[in-house]
Amino acid sequence: MGKSKRNSPKPDSNRAQRLAERRAVQQQAAQVVTRPFAGLAAECDLVALREFVPSATATLKLASGVAAERPVTLATVLPGAVSALVRAGDEPTGFVGAQTQFQSAHPGADLAAAVLWTQSADPGDSLSAAADSEGAGPALTEVIDPGASLDLTVHQNFNWWVPEGVTPDPQVAATIEQANQAIMPSDRLELGGDVVGAAWWVDAGEKAHLRWVRPEDEDALMLALARVHAVGGLHLGEGSRFAGSFRTHGLLVPVFDLDRERHASEWIAPAQEFGARLAQALATDTPLTSDERRSRDGLRSRQVTLR
C-alpha cells in the first residue's frame, strides 16, 4: 500500500493553515523593497527622517515631469501621524510625513503617492494612509528630483504644526505640548567637503549619540569599519565610543556614544577626521588581516536590523 504524501495536507486542516500562513509571510517578505530610497541624492537623510529624527522639515523639489500645483514640505511626523495634509492659506501648502501611522512594504511608493495626493487635495484635507501601497504608481525618483538634496530645518519642538499667527484650540495645544515634552534635542552635522552620508546628533538624556547613515554597500562598509577598528581608529576622539551599528532600508548606520556636555558642533571636526579614515579604508581592496577579520566578526555581533 502506498504511503500518503505529507506534502498534500487535507484542506482546512491545521497543517494546511500553517503552510498557507508561511506562504503568506514569504510572499510579503518578497514584496518588501530593501532599499526604497535608492537613486535619490537625499537617500541618507530620508532614511534618518523616517527612522529616528524627531522634528525636521524640508521643502521638496519635485521632478520635472510632475505638474506642481503647490509647494510640498516633507516633515518627520505630522499631527496624528497622517501620511499627508494640505494646509489652507493664501497659498495652500502640501505636507507629507516620513513617520506615519500606516505604512506598507513600499515606503518609497507611499511617499510618492502622498506627494501626488497633495497636488489635488482640497485645503484642510488629510490623508491617513498612502493611496498606492502596492507600488503600482510612479517611482519616487519620478516624483521628486532625484538629484536634489534636502535643505533641512531642524526643529527642537513641534510648534510648526500650527501656522504662524494661528492660535490652536486647547486640544491641539495640549497635543503639541505633550509632544514637545517628549522631544530629544537633535541636530544634523554639516560636515561638508567629500564626507558622505547623513550624520545626526541627538541628546538622549544620560548620553548623546551620533547616528551616521551611510550610502555605501553594507558589506563594503562593514569591511571598512573593521579595518579602521583594527588600528584603533573607530571613534570620534576623546569623549566618544563606538556603540555598534544597525541596518535599515538597505543601509548601515554606525552609532557612537558621545559626551553630552559637548555641543553638537564640537563633533564636526572629529567626524570629518573619522570620515577621512573611513574613506581611506573603503578604498583599500587588500584581503583582511587576521586582526581585521576578528574586528569584522566583533562588529557584526553588535549589529541589529530595524527594517
mmCIF file of C-alpha atoms in Angstrom:
data_model
loop_
_atom_site.group_PDB
_atom_site.id
_atom_site.type_symbol
_atom_site.label_atom_id
_atom_site.label_comp_id
_atom_site.label_asym_id
_atom_site.label_seq_id
_atom_site.Cartn_x
_atom_site.Cartn_y
_atom_site.Cartn_z
ATOM 1 C CA MET A 1 0.000 0.000 0.000
ATOM 2 C CA GLY A 2 1.456 3.380 -0.996
ATOM 3 C CA LYS A 3 2.302 5.943 1.638
ATOM 4 C CA SER A 4 0.308 9.148 1.800
ATOM 5 C CA LYS A 5 2.181 12.270 0.837
ATOM 6 C CA ARG A 6 2.794 14.650 3.718
ATOM 7 C CA ASN A 7 3.198 17.462 1.201
ATOM 8 C CA SER A 8 -0.520 17.364 0.472
ATOM 9 C CA PRO A 9 -2.298 18.287 3.699
ATOM 10 C CA LYS A 10 -6.033 17.920 3.952
ATOM 11 C CA PRO A 11 -7.941 21.085 3.127
ATOM 12 C CA ASP A 12 -8.934 23.089 6.232
ATOM 13 C CA SER A 13 -6.502 21.111 8.421
ATOM 14 C CA ASN A 14 -4.191 22.803 10.915
ATOM 15 C CA ARG A 15 -1.174 21.905 8.801
ATOM 16 C CA ALA A 16 -2.746 23.393 5.681
ATOM 17 C CA GLN A 17 -3.428 26.586 7.607
ATOM 18 C CA ARG A 18 0.172 26.759 8.854
ATOM 19 C CA LEU A 19 1.508 26.233 5.324
ATOM 20 C CA ALA A 20 -0.783 28.942 3.973
ATOM 21 C CA GLU A 21 0.349 31.354 6.699
ATOM 22 C CA ARG A 22 4.003 30.551 5.955
ATOM 23 C CA ARG A 23 3.495 31.176 2.238
ATOM 24 C CA ALA A 24 1.774 34.486 3.010
ATOM 25 C CA VAL A 25 4.730 35.579 5.152
ATOM 26 C CA GLN A 26 7.182 34.552 2.420
ATOM 27 C CA GLN A 27 5.201 36.446 -0.217
ATOM 28 C CA GLN A 28 5.080 39.535 1.957
ATOM 29 C CA ALA A 29 8.835 39.361 2.561
ATOM 30 C CA ALA A 30 9.436 39.063 -1.176
ATOM 31 C CA GLN A 31 7.439 42.253 -1.754
ATOM 32 C CA VAL A 32 9.473 44.347 0.695
ATOM 33 C CA VAL A 33 11.708 46.849 -1.075
ATOM 34 C CA THR A 34 15.140 46.509 0.500
ATOM 35 C CA ARG A 35 16.384 50.000 -0.398
ATOM 36 C CA PRO A 36 13.283 52.138 -1.014
ATOM 37 C CA PHE A 37 15.084 55.477 -1.431
ATOM 38 C CA ALA A 38 17.866 54.291 -3.733
ATOM 39 C CA GLY A 39 18.630 56.584 -6.660
ATOM 40 C CA LEU A 40 17.967 59.758 -4.660
ATOM 41 C CA ALA A 41 20.681 62.183 -3.576
ATOM 42 C CA ALA A 42 18.675 62.626 -0.362
ATOM 43 C CA GLU A 43 18.553 58.879 0.395
ATOM 44 C CA CYS A 44 20.523 59.016 3.661
ATOM 45 C CA ASP A 45 18.555 61.932 5.071
ATOM 46 C CA LEU A 46 15.259 60.328 4.031
ATOM 47 C CA VAL A 47 16.223 57.216 5.990
ATOM 48 C CA ALA A 48 17.195 59.340 9.003
ATOM 49 C CA LEU A 49 13.952 61.326 8.898
ATOM 50 C CA ARG A 50 11.930 58.141 8.662
ATOM 51 C CA GLU A 51 13.724 56.260 11.426
ATOM 52 C CA PHE A 52 14.965 58.499 14.219
ATOM 53 C CA VAL A 53 14.970 62.282 13.665
ATOM 54 C CA PRO A 54 12.323 63.802 15.993
ATOM 55 C CA SER A 55 11.364 67.053 14.281
ATOM 56 C CA ALA A 56 12.580 68.447 10.963
ATOM 57 C CA THR A 57 11.143 69.806 7.727
ATOM 58 C CA ALA A 58 12.362 70.452 4.186
ATOM 59 C CA THR A 59 10.726 71.803 1.042
ATOM 60 C CA LEU A 60 10.788 69.106 -1.639
ATOM 61 C CA LYS A 61 11.959 69.828 -5.163
ATOM 62 C CA LEU A 62 9.534 67.958 -7.399
ATOM 63 C CA ALA A 63 10.603 66.167 -10.560
ATOM 64 C CA SER A 64 10.269 67.995 -13.862
ATOM 65 C CA GLY A 65 7.532 65.619 -15.020
ATOM 66 C CA VAL A 66 5.216 66.470 -12.118
ATOM 67 C CA ALA A 67 2.649 69.204 -12.703
ATOM 68 C CA ALA A 68 3.286 71.082 -9.464
ATOM 69 C CA GLU A 69 0.186 72.927 -8.288
ATOM 70 C CA ARG A 70 1.511 73.858 -4.841
ATOM 71 C CA PRO A 71 4.718 73.524 -2.801
ATOM 72 C CA VAL A 72 5.288 70.384 -0.733
ATOM 73 C CA THR A 73 7.070 70.202 2.622
ATOM 74 C CA LEU A 74 8.499 66.922 3.858
ATOM 75 C CA ALA A 75 8.220 66.533 7.642
ATOM 76 C CA THR A 76 9.386 63.897 10.070
ATOM 77 C CA VAL A 77 5.910 63.470 11.521
ATOM 78 C CA LEU A 78 2.591 65.279 11.079
ATOM 79 C CA PRO A 79 -0.258 65.671 13.598
ATOM 80 C CA GLY A 80 -1.918 62.303 14.072
ATOM 81 C CA ALA A 81 0.969 60.688 12.148
ATOM 82 C CA VAL A 82 -1.033 61.073 8.923
ATOM 83 C CA SER A 83 0.650 60.483 5.573
ATOM 84 C CA ALA A 84 -0.141 63.930 4.185
ATOM 85 C CA LEU A 85 -2.223 67.048 4.610
ATOM 86 C CA VAL A 86 -2.854 70.313 2.808
ATOM 87 C CA ARG A 87 -2.588 73.421 4.936
ATOM 88 C CA ALA A 88 -5.001 76.173 3.979
ATOM 89 C CA GLY A 89 -3.860 79.750 3.472
ATOM 90 C CA ASP A 90 -3.254 82.360 0.819
ATOM 91 C CA GLU A 91 -1.027 79.770 -0.836
ATOM 92 C CA PRO A 92 -2.107 76.234 0.169
ATOM 93 C CA THR A 93 0.886 74.048 1.018
ATOM 94 C CA GLY A 94 1.160 70.289 0.947
ATOM 95 C CA PHE A 95 2.843 68.424 3.796
ATOM 96 C CA VAL A 96 3.959 64.777 3.668
ATOM 97 C CA GLY A 97 5.183 62.750 6.636
ATOM 98 C CA ALA A 98 8.166 60.413 6.792
ATOM 99 C CA GLN A 99 6.965 58.728 10.001
ATOM 100 C CA THR A 100 3.366 57.637 9.553
ATOM 101 C CA GLN A 101 0.823 55.573 11.437
ATOM 102 C CA PHE A 102 0.064 53.333 8.466
ATOM 103 C CA GLN A 103 2.988 52.035 6.426
ATOM 104 C CA SER A 104 3.226 49.496 3.627
ATOM 105 C CA ALA A 105 6.097 47.390 2.334
ATOM 106 C CA HIS A 106 6.803 50.143 -0.228
ATOM 107 C CA PRO A 107 7.931 53.265 1.685
ATOM 108 C CA GLY A 108 9.123 54.970 -1.488
ATOM 109 C CA ALA A 109 5.810 54.347 -3.261
ATOM 110 C CA ASP A 110 3.917 55.530 -0.164
ATOM 111 C CA LEU A 111 5.822 58.805 -0.150
ATOM 112 C CA ALA A 112 5.409 59.272 -3.917
ATOM 113 C CA ALA A 113 1.653 58.709 -3.656
ATOM 114 C CA ALA A 114 1.396 61.125 -0.731
ATOM 115 C CA VAL A 115 3.246 63.867 -2.639
ATOM 116 C CA LEU A 116 0.973 63.464 -5.671
ATOM 117 C CA TRP A 117 -2.118 63.496 -3.429
ATOM 118 C CA THR A 118 -1.173 66.928 -2.063
ATOM 119 C CA GLN A 119 -1.343 68.426 -5.546
ATOM 120 C CA SER A 120 -5.066 67.827 -5.990
ATOM 121 C CA ALA A 121 -6.467 67.571 -2.458
ATOM 122 C CA ASP A 122 -8.584 70.372 -1.019
ATOM 123 C CA PRO A 123 -7.069 72.695 1.589
ATOM 124 C CA GLY A 124 -7.786 71.307 5.045
ATOM 125 C CA ASP A 125 -7.864 67.669 3.867
ATOM 126 C CA SER A 126 -5.594 64.990 5.322
ATOM 127 C CA LEU A 127 -4.555 61.540 4.108
ATOM 128 C CA SER A 128 -4.409 58.778 6.725
ATOM 129 C CA ALA A 129 -2.672 56.211 4.514
ATOM 130 C CA ALA A 130 -0.865 56.425 1.190
ATOM 131 C CA ALA A 131 -3.190 55.788 -1.726
ATOM 132 C CA ASP A 132 -0.819 53.464 -3.541
ATOM 133 C CA SER A 133 0.601 50.933 -1.112
ATOM 134 C CA GLU A 134 1.275 48.279 -3.744
ATOM 135 C CA GLY A 135 3.938 50.247 -5.595
ATOM 136 C CA ALA A 136 1.959 50.407 -8.842
ATOM 137 C CA GLY A 137 2.206 54.186 -9.207
ATOM 138 C CA PRO A 138 5.164 56.346 -10.256
ATOM 139 C CA ALA A 139 8.504 55.667 -8.595
ATOM 140 C CA LEU A 140 9.692 58.194 -6.031
ATOM 141 C CA THR A 141 12.526 59.155 -8.398
ATOM 142 C CA GLU A 142 9.827 60.238 -10.878
ATOM 143 C CA VAL A 143 8.006 62.391 -8.318
ATOM 144 C CA ILE A 144 10.802 64.239 -6.509
ATOM 145 C CA ASP A 145 14.015 65.441 -8.151
ATOM 146 C CA PRO A 146 16.469 62.546 -7.709
ATOM 147 C CA GLY A 147 19.489 64.870 -7.814
ATOM 148 C CA ALA A 148 18.265 67.300 -5.156
ATOM 149 C CA SER A 149 19.468 67.153 -1.579
ATOM 150 C CA LEU A 150 17.244 68.245 1.308
ATOM 151 C CA ASP A 151 17.583 71.796 2.619
ATOM 152 C CA LEU A 152 16.601 70.808 6.129
ATOM 153 C CA THR A 153 15.302 72.876 9.007
ATOM 154 C CA VAL A 154 15.785 71.055 12.306
ATOM 155 C CA HIS A 155 13.218 71.964 14.985
ATOM 156 C CA GLN A 156 13.532 71.467 18.727
ATOM 157 C CA ASN A 157 9.750 71.378 19.129
ATOM 158 C CA PHE A 158 6.532 70.767 17.198
ATOM 159 C CA ASN A 159 5.214 74.318 17.242
ATOM 160 C CA TRP A 160 5.435 74.347 13.442
ATOM 161 C CA TRP A 161 2.393 72.048 13.417
ATOM 162 C CA VAL A 162 0.334 75.255 13.694
ATOM 163 C CA PRO A 163 0.771 78.032 11.100
ATOM 164 C CA GLU A 164 2.349 81.243 12.328
ATOM 165 C CA GLY A 165 -0.242 83.685 13.662
ATOM 166 C CA VAL A 166 -2.842 80.960 14.285
ATOM 167 C CA THR A 167 -3.968 80.193 17.845
ATOM 168 C CA PRO A 168 -4.626 76.444 18.219
ATOM 169 C CA ASP A 169 -7.654 75.169 20.079
ATOM 170 C CA PRO A 170 -6.995 73.757 23.577
ATOM 171 C CA GLN A 171 -6.911 70.123 22.450
ATOM 172 C CA VAL A 172 -4.349 70.796 19.704
ATOM 173 C CA ALA A 173 -2.296 72.957 22.057
ATOM 174 C CA ALA A 174 -2.241 70.140 24.626
ATOM 175 C CA THR A 175 -1.118 67.650 21.989
ATOM 176 C CA ILE A 176 1.729 69.914 20.895
ATOM 177 C CA GLU A 177 2.784 70.496 24.499
ATOM 178 C CA GLN A 178 2.851 66.755 25.143
ATOM 179 C CA ALA A 179 4.948 66.170 22.001
ATOM 180 C CA ASN A 180 7.332 68.995 22.940
ATOM 181 C CA GLN A 181 7.926 67.490 26.365
ATOM 182 C CA ALA A 182 8.953 64.153 24.821
ATOM 183 C CA ILE A 183 11.274 65.517 22.128
ATOM 184 C CA MET A 184 15.032 64.972 22.345
ATOM 185 C CA PRO A 185 17.335 67.817 21.190
ATOM 186 C CA SER A 186 18.752 66.906 17.772
ATOM 187 C CA ASP A 187 20.905 68.393 15.056
ATOM 188 C CA ARG A 188 22.416 67.439 11.715
ATOM 189 C CA LEU A 189 26.188 67.786 11.476
ATOM 190 C CA GLU A 190 27.135 69.753 8.347
ATOM 191 C CA LEU A 191 30.398 68.008 7.530
ATOM 192 C CA GLY A 192 30.945 69.448 4.038
ATOM 193 C CA GLY A 193 33.744 68.531 1.651
ATOM 194 C CA ASP A 194 33.859 64.949 0.430
ATOM 195 C CA VAL A 195 32.306 63.468 3.574
ATOM 196 C CA VAL A 196 29.257 61.421 2.583
ATOM 197 C CA GLY A 197 26.081 60.285 4.298
ATOM 198 C CA ALA A 198 23.926 61.963 6.918
ATOM 199 C CA ALA A 199 25.334 62.365 10.434
ATOM 200 C CA TRP A 200 22.738 63.183 13.097
ATOM 201 C CA TRP A 201 23.462 64.114 16.723
ATOM 202 C CA VAL A 202 20.893 63.623 19.486
ATOM 203 C CA ASP A 203 20.912 64.294 23.235
ATOM 204 C CA ALA A 204 19.200 61.222 24.651
ATOM 205 C CA GLY A 205 19.452 62.240 28.291
ATOM 206 C CA GLU A 206 22.195 60.268 30.021
ATOM 207 C CA LYS A 207 24.402 60.485 26.946
ATOM 208 C CA ALA A 208 24.392 61.842 23.433
ATOM 209 C CA HIS A 209 24.641 59.800 20.250
ATOM 210 C CA LEU A 210 25.771 60.248 16.678
ATOM 211 C CA ARG A 211 23.915 58.132 14.131
ATOM 212 C CA TRP A 212 25.610 58.254 10.739
ATOM 213 C CA VAL A 213 23.532 56.935 7.843
ATOM 214 C CA ARG A 214 25.977 55.780 5.160
ATOM 215 C CA PRO A 215 25.228 55.234 1.443
ATOM 216 C CA GLU A 216 27.802 52.515 0.733
ATOM 217 C CA ASP A 217 27.117 48.840 0.131
ATOM 218 C CA GLU A 218 26.605 47.245 3.539
ATOM 219 C CA ASP A 219 29.288 44.579 3.176
ATOM 220 C CA ALA A 220 31.888 47.021 1.836
ATOM 221 C CA LEU A 221 31.183 49.438 4.690
ATOM 222 C CA MET A 222 31.422 46.691 7.304
ATOM 223 C CA LEU A 223 34.844 45.658 5.983
ATOM 224 C CA ALA A 224 35.999 49.285 6.054
ATOM 225 C CA LEU A 225 34.787 49.702 9.637
ATOM 226 C CA ALA A 226 36.678 46.530 10.548
ATOM 227 C CA ARG A 227 39.897 47.904 9.027
ATOM 228 C CA VAL A 228 39.522 51.164 10.956
ATOM 229 C CA HIS A 229 38.707 49.314 14.179
ATOM 230 C CA ALA A 230 41.718 47.007 13.868
ATOM 231 C CA VAL A 231 44.091 50.000 14.027
ATOM 232 C CA GLY A 232 42.202 51.710 16.853
ATOM 233 C CA GLY A 233 40.532 54.367 14.737
ATOM 234 C CA LEU A 234 36.843 53.546 15.245
ATOM 235 C CA HIS A 235 35.993 56.575 17.394
ATOM 236 C CA LEU A 236 35.384 60.322 17.259
ATOM 237 C CA GLY A 237 38.137 61.217 19.683
ATOM 238 C CA GLU A 238 38.010 61.898 23.398
ATOM 239 C CA GLY A 239 34.579 61.540 24.931
ATOM 240 C CA SER A 240 33.313 59.145 22.267
ATOM 241 C CA ARG A 241 32.817 55.403 21.977
ATOM 242 C CA PHE A 242 31.660 53.243 19.076
ATOM 243 C CA ALA A 243 28.367 51.736 20.242
ATOM 244 C CA GLY A 244 27.554 49.465 17.291
ATOM 245 C CA SER A 245 25.545 49.715 14.103
ATOM 246 C CA PHE A 246 22.089 48.974 12.773
ATOM 247 C CA ARG A 247 20.707 48.170 9.351
ATOM 248 C CA THR A 248 17.634 49.887 7.991
ATOM 249 C CA HIS A 249 16.196 50.319 4.494
ATOM 250 C CA GLY A 250 19.250 48.653 2.978
ATOM 251 C CA LEU A 251 21.781 50.979 4.615
ATOM 252 C CA LEU A 252 24.187 50.566 7.508
ATOM 253 C CA VAL A 253 24.172 53.151 10.302
ATOM 254 C CA PRO A 254 27.210 53.311 12.620
ATOM 255 C CA VAL A 255 26.373 54.710 16.069
ATOM 256 C CA PHE A 256 28.694 56.487 18.510
ATOM 257 C CA ASP A 257 28.059 57.330 22.161
ATOM 258 C CA LEU A 258 29.177 60.882 22.928
ATOM 259 C CA ASP A 259 29.868 63.126 25.896
ATOM 260 C CA ARG A 260 26.623 65.104 26.143
ATOM 261 C CA GLU A 261 28.379 68.040 27.793
ATOM 262 C CA ARG A 262 29.859 68.944 24.427
ATOM 263 C CA HIS A 263 27.784 70.889 21.886
ATOM 264 C CA ALA A 264 26.823 69.170 18.643
ATOM 265 C CA SER A 265 29.068 71.499 16.628
ATOM 266 C CA GLU A 266 32.094 70.329 18.629
ATOM 267 C CA TRP A 267 31.797 66.922 16.974
ATOM 268 C CA ILE A 268 32.056 68.234 13.407
ATOM 269 C CA ALA A 269 35.864 68.193 13.207
ATOM 270 C CA PRO A 270 36.193 64.735 14.848
ATOM 271 C CA ALA A 271 33.529 63.371 12.487
ATOM 272 C CA GLN A 272 35.356 64.805 9.488
ATOM 273 C CA GLU A 273 38.565 63.127 10.641
ATOM 274 C CA PHE A 274 36.785 59.822 11.103
ATOM 275 C CA GLY A 275 35.157 60.217 7.675
ATOM 276 C CA ALA A 276 38.599 60.589 6.108
ATOM 277 C CA ARG A 277 39.846 57.422 7.865
ATOM 278 C CA LEU A 278 36.783 55.514 6.719
ATOM 279 C CA ALA A 279 37.125 56.744 3.121
ATOM 280 C CA GLN A 280 40.711 55.515 3.053
ATOM 281 C CA ALA A 281 39.619 52.112 4.353
ATOM 282 C CA LEU A 282 36.835 51.933 1.755
ATOM 283 C CA ALA A 283 39.404 52.496 -0.986
ATOM 284 C CA THR A 284 41.506 49.548 0.241
ATOM 285 C CA ASP A 285 40.891 46.235 -1.513
ATOM 286 C CA THR A 286 43.561 44.009 0.011
ATOM 287 C CA PRO A 287 42.390 40.858 1.869
ATOM 288 C CA LEU A 288 41.585 41.340 5.526
ATOM 289 C CA THR A 289 44.321 40.544 8.017
ATOM 290 C CA SER A 290 43.627 38.241 10.947
ATOM 291 C CA ASP A 291 43.154 41.270 13.241
ATOM 292 C CA GLU A 292 40.750 42.838 10.747
ATOM 293 C CA ARG A 293 38.754 39.613 10.481
ATOM 294 C CA ARG A 294 38.410 39.495 14.263
ATOM 295 C CA SER A 295 37.269 43.121 14.221
ATOM 296 C CA ARG A 296 34.729 42.350 11.494
ATOM 297 C CA ASP A 297 33.290 39.420 13.439
ATOM 298 C CA GLY A 298 33.050 41.502 16.595
ATOM 299 C CA LEU A 299 31.326 44.377 14.801
ATOM 300 C CA ARG A 300 28.827 42.045 13.159
ATOM 301 C CA SER A 301 27.912 40.530 16.513
ATOM 302 C CA ARG A 302 26.865 44.002 17.708
ATOM 303 C CA GLN A 303 24.793 44.804 14.632
ATOM 304 C CA VAL A 304 20.990 44.868 14.683
ATOM 305 C CA THR A 305 18.395 45.191 11.931
ATOM 306 C CA LEU A 306 15.466 47.606 12.222
ATOM 307 C CA ARG A 307 13.854 47.099 8.791
#
